[in-house]
Amino acid sequence: MLRRRLNRWLGGEERRVDSRTIYVGSRSANEAFIPPKFCDNRIVSSKYTVWNFLPKNLFEQFRRIANFYFLIIFLVQVIVDTPTSPVTSGLPLFFVITVTAIKQGYEDWLRHKADNEVNKYPVTVLEGGRRIRKESEKIKVGDVVEVEEDETFPCDLVLLQSSKEDGTCFVTTASLDGESNHKTHYTVPDIDEDLESLSATVECEQPQPDLYKFVGRMHIDKIQDPTVRSLGPENLLLKGATLKNTQKICGVAVYTGMETKMALNYQGKSQKRSAVEKSINAFLLVYLCILVSKALVCTTLKYVWQSNPGQDEPWYNEKTQKEKDTNFYLKMFTDFLSFMVLFNFIIPVSMYVTVEMQKFLGSYFITWDKDFFDPEIKEGALVNTSDLNEELGQVEYVFTDKTGTLTQNNMEFVECCIDGFQYKYRDANSDLDGICTTDGPVNKVRQKAVEEREELFLRALCLCHTVQVKEPTEQGHSQREEDMVDGLGVDGHLVHPVQEQRGFIASSPDEVALVKGAMRYGFTFMGLESKTMKILNRNNDVETYDLLHVLHFDPVRRRMSVIVRSKSGDILLFCKGADSSIFPRVRPEEVEKIRMHVERNATEGYRTLCVAYKLLSAEEYAQADAGLREARLVLQDREERLMAVYNQVETGMSLIGATAVEDRLQEEAAETMEALQGAGMKVWVLTGDKMETAKSTCYACRLFQKNTELLELTVRTLENGERRREERLYELLREYHKKAVQDAPPNKAGITRSWSSAGQDFGFIIDGATLSMVLNSSSESTSSHYKNLFLQICQNCTSVLCCRMAPLQKAQIVKMVKNSKGCPITLSIGDGANDVSMILEAHVGIGIKGKEGRQAVRNSDYAIPKLKHLKKLLLAHGHLYYVRISHLVQYFFYKNLCFILPQFLYQFFCGYSQQPLYDAAYLTMYNICFTSMPILAYSLLEQHISIEELLDNAALYREIAKNAMLRWGPFLCWTLLGVFHGLLFFFGVRCLFSNPALQDNGQVFGNWSYGTIVFTILVFTVTLKLALDTRHWTWINHFVIWGSLAFYVFFSFFWGGIIWPFLRQQRLYFVFANMLSSVSAWLVIILLILLSLLPEILLVVFRKPRGPHTRQMKHRLPSSGTSTIFMLSQTASTHSFSWSD
């Protein structure tokens, strides 16, 4: 209560709901205040503690339906008198729970260890004029912390003091957003050098995760002149960032511990579920229905059979009094539960553990793949989540960014245009001699712009940016430092010798390209010192400008400006930005002579920026300065107020010219896109660039071909007609729908590019403004109709280009396709922060380790160094993962059906007495030991199609599209195979038992011998079935397959050959050895195994060898469940591993 009142008193009339107040330094004795409480500086990324691990972990595990189901079965076995021991379901459940708990506990222990390293790290805190060393976790909000060079910041600090004279410091935020470039941060003005006497109050927003946003103000209490200073992101040093090229700084802690921006950003992403997991759940429901049906049938038939005279209570099995007194319906329910327990092994609980292990271990194969290693950045692929491996083999739509993904984001200044005259850089020449013909009418007298305009344009390039000049430190380190800033040095022959060893530090490669472009023509940016920018002009004279304000770039405005004061006292505003952002803010008569140049450059695939300036009068500047200062001091709606001032001052400008920067295509970009389309995927390019630039890139990447008819839905096409925009939009949508959907050949609609057919290919182009009209129409019904038409058109085009897109619109597009009919699997790939929203929205998110920072990598499911690696990731790894895990799932259900069907059939021959066919040890060990390792090895190592063939023949990817191997057809095939094998096992052995004497001494076998023979045939058949399915043998496959069979035989001899003291009854004592003494038993075991596998053997013998076309695969994969692949045994020269013998 008091705290809220105090905030109100300090804040005046402004609302302080979302702000916090921090006191810095000592307070006077007569000043009454209650220091607010904030969290300590401990980082807690762990999930469990020693005390809550067991209950919390068990609670989470039993939330899974399968685990909870087996717990209920186990409790039923304990409470009710059931035919099998509780150990049979309890031990597998205990194994599953224990393995999962150990894995999760180990992962959490690693998190605890990492937390302790951070929390116990020693830091320096200034208290009462003394420097005190204490542990990082003991820092409190309001403490003044000292950090030295190359140390990381222990919490979020507002910069108060720097060892640099100009009050700046350099910071790298690689651990936060992956950006290795240096960022410049500034001290709060008017802070005394002696921090002991500092008394101030910081008001700032409550903690929030946006790394690039911070709003606050600082009240500095001075005896003579108390001042208020605004605080922004440039004053905030984030926890996890590292101090560079600055000896030391001091800052006040504003956010600590779990309230720091780093901690808020590391909270988990939403869980993505794969289509395979959904199929597993559907199959589980089917098998659960089978289980309940079996239990109901047996319960019903039991009471029908017992209704016959003498069957209910035979002379050899009289009921006790307690049994006679039991309620009939309760007894019936108990019998139903007993049958449920007897047949419950049809539900494969161990499958979940096997699937988890397969995903976890399988993900390492992507990380280890040497083909994904990039020598330039010395990194390979990265897997952030292993839950989606198989989804890589099911992708139907690929959404890709352009800059940095399809292109290299390695900018090079190509040409510029000044007052309509084109200047193309040819050779190293400090004068502007590279002149080509102009875009407009050529003035024969003057073939280039007047010198005054040239110099004004070049000054704008040198001043309108946020680039920093990197000074060389020592002779031996100069090369290393240049490398650190991406080698963005300067061309020595063009500039002053002093500048030769300098490099540039910038957050965007565009800015460096423009500054280097100006250097080619004689204007060199020398750096910023104490708010003074220095330029070396072509006469080798140094010009100085006072930097008054920077109007930072943002994606909404799409431009940035600086306000500077020259030596003569003139106040100039220089602005650069996208043509769509600049043209409406300059004089109309200046636009036409530049527009043609910009459009031509965009068509050639260059990135273009327009440059404008404005001479501000003293009154205009005073008004803008007051507006900016006032807006920067407010805490509520600061960005909106700043935007209003920016828009006000950036009007009535004069257009000087435009620049063209080339961004080359990524290596093998065209081949990769062609392969993805050949694999049946639709590729959509979502970019913020201009349509002409993006269209040129699409042609270069072969997404658009020469014969592709482009359907354009942009602001330009909407304005062509005389009607209103919305009417014109509807008219175009109907026209394109008729052309691309209604008039398309039946086999063409909805299919990828028909490489061999003569049919027309369509490409679709839409811009952000038109997309907003489609998605946000005036009425809901109209919007839905527009959306459906738009989606149908896009789905029938070979490629779609969406240009001028905001980051949120990218996510909207992905969401719209993801939720469309059929719920197609989507993949988004990008390299920058503006791609994060679409990466998180798609089923699978891929980050590229590019030059726009690592936000995309941090938020992705998988990260690769280059776009070309996407081809192998999807066509090889994705294909293999999907087929392997599909086989694993189907095989698990099949082998459990084979296991339980004989048990069900046995009830018809034992009076429905719930007599188990198998011994308890076999029931327990079947899924855990005897049949688990071969399928795990298969699901990790199998490949029946070579990597080379998968990459060369992209059409193979289509064979497994739309979850082909986990549909109801293949599932039914596997189920029927399981039924066939189960019937053969049971009735085949029953035929054997029709012979009254099976042993040499004339004795007959008992029921446990019957069950053991069935079980032996079962284990050998399901294991050898897997061996027949295996196309790629390694020593690991040999070891686990033959080793599992040998272990079964050894265990059976061992289990039945010893009298175990802890068993009340030993059912299998010498049964296995006795069984093998019978030649008849040997004959039946071998004969039934051969009969069971005969269809598989015939399929292998008569299968034709694979040709270049893969039509056979369609029939082979679902029926026999043939799995595929991985590249573990390719030759070392071409692939990563060699595990085979």
mmCIF file with all atom_site columns, C-alpha atoms in Angstrom, residues 4 30 125 143 165 194 271 280 411 425 430 476 641 647 733 749 773 778 799 852 888 994 1003 1089 1091:
data_model
loop_
_atom_site.group_PDB
_atom_site.id
_atom_site.type_symbol
_atom_site.label_atom_id
_atom_site.label_alt_id
_atom_site.label_comp_id
_atom_site.label_asym_id
_atom_site.label_entity_id
_atom_site.label_seq_id
_atom_site.pdbx_PDB_ins_code
_atom_site.Cartn_x
_atom_site.Cartn_y
_atom_site.Cartn_z
_atom_site.occupancy
_atom_site.B_iso_or_equiv
_atom_site.pdbx_formal_charge
_atom_site.auth_seq_id
_atom_site.auth_comp_id
_atom_site.auth_asym_id
_atom_site.auth_atom_id
_atom_site.pdbx_PDB_model_num
ATOM 1  C CA . ARG A 1 4    ? 1.976   2.210   -4.340  1.00 0.00 ? 4    ARG A CA 1
ATOM 2  C CA . ASN A 1 30   ? 15.197  12.857  7.247   1.00 0.00 ? 30   ASN A CA 1
ATOM 3  C CA . VAL A 1 125  ? 29.986  -4.152  -5.910  1.00 0.00 ? 125  VAL A CA 1
ATOM 4  C CA . ASP A 1 143  ? 23.476  -1.975  -6.178  1.00 0.00 ? 143  ASP A CA 1
ATOM 5  C CA . GLU A 1 165  ? 36.340  9.461   -22.286 1.00 0.00 ? 165  GLU A CA 1
ATOM 6  C CA . ASP A 1 194  ? 32.421  10.241  -7.948  1.00 0.00 ? 194  ASP A CA 1
ATOM 7  C CA . GLN A 1 271  ? 5.533   -27.874 -27.408 1.00 0.00 ? 271  GLN A CA 1
ATOM 8  C CA . ILE A 1 280  ? 0.302   -43.571 -32.227 1.00 0.00 ? 280  ILE A CA 1
ATOM 9  C CA . MET A 1 411  ? 26.254  -6.696  -49.273 1.00 0.00 ? 411  MET A CA 1
ATOM 10 C CA . TYR A 1 425  ? 31.509  1.953   -59.763 1.00 0.00 ? 425  TYR A CA 1
ATOM 11 C CA . SER A 1 430  ? 38.401  8.447   -56.035 1.00 0.00 ? 430  SER A CA 1
ATOM 12 C CA . GLY A 1 476  ? 49.920  -7.920  -33.769 1.00 0.00 ? 476  GLY A CA 1
ATOM 13 C CA . ARG A 1 641  ? 4.944   9.292   -29.033 1.00 0.00 ? 641  ARG A CA 1
ATOM 14 C CA . ASN A 1 647  ? 6.705   11.377  -38.717 1.00 0.00 ? 647  ASN A CA 1
ATOM 15 C CA . LEU A 1 733  ? -9.375  -13.065 -56.942 1.00 0.00 ? 733  LEU A CA 1
ATOM 16 C CA . ALA A 1 749  ? -4.647  -29.016 -59.565 1.00 0.00 ? 749  ALA A CA 1
ATOM 17 C CA . MET A 1 773  ? -7.074  -6.460  -47.164 1.00 0.00 ? 773  MET A CA 1
ATOM 18 C CA . SER A 1 778  ? -14.541 -5.115  -43.517 1.00 0.00 ? 778  SER A CA 1
ATOM 19 C CA . SER A 1 799  ? 5.459   -20.988 -56.174 1.00 0.00 ? 799  SER A CA 1
ATOM 20 C CA . GLU A 1 852  ? 21.604  -11.226 -38.948 1.00 0.00 ? 852  GLU A CA 1
ATOM 21 C CA . LEU A 1 888  ? 9.028   -49.052 -35.324 1.00 0.00 ? 888  LEU A CA 1
ATOM 22 C CA . SER A 1 994  ? -2.888  -83.883 -30.787 1.00 0.00 ? 994  SER A CA 1
ATOM 23 C CA . GLN A 1 1003 ? 4.913   -88.887 -21.325 1.00 0.00 ? 1003 GLN A CA 1
ATOM 24 C CA . ILE A 1 1089 ? 8.711   -70.276 -38.018 1.00 0.00 ? 1089 ILE A CA 1
ATOM 25 C CA . LEU A 1 1091 ? 5.498   -71.023 -42.457 1.00 0.00 ? 1091 LEU A CA 1
#
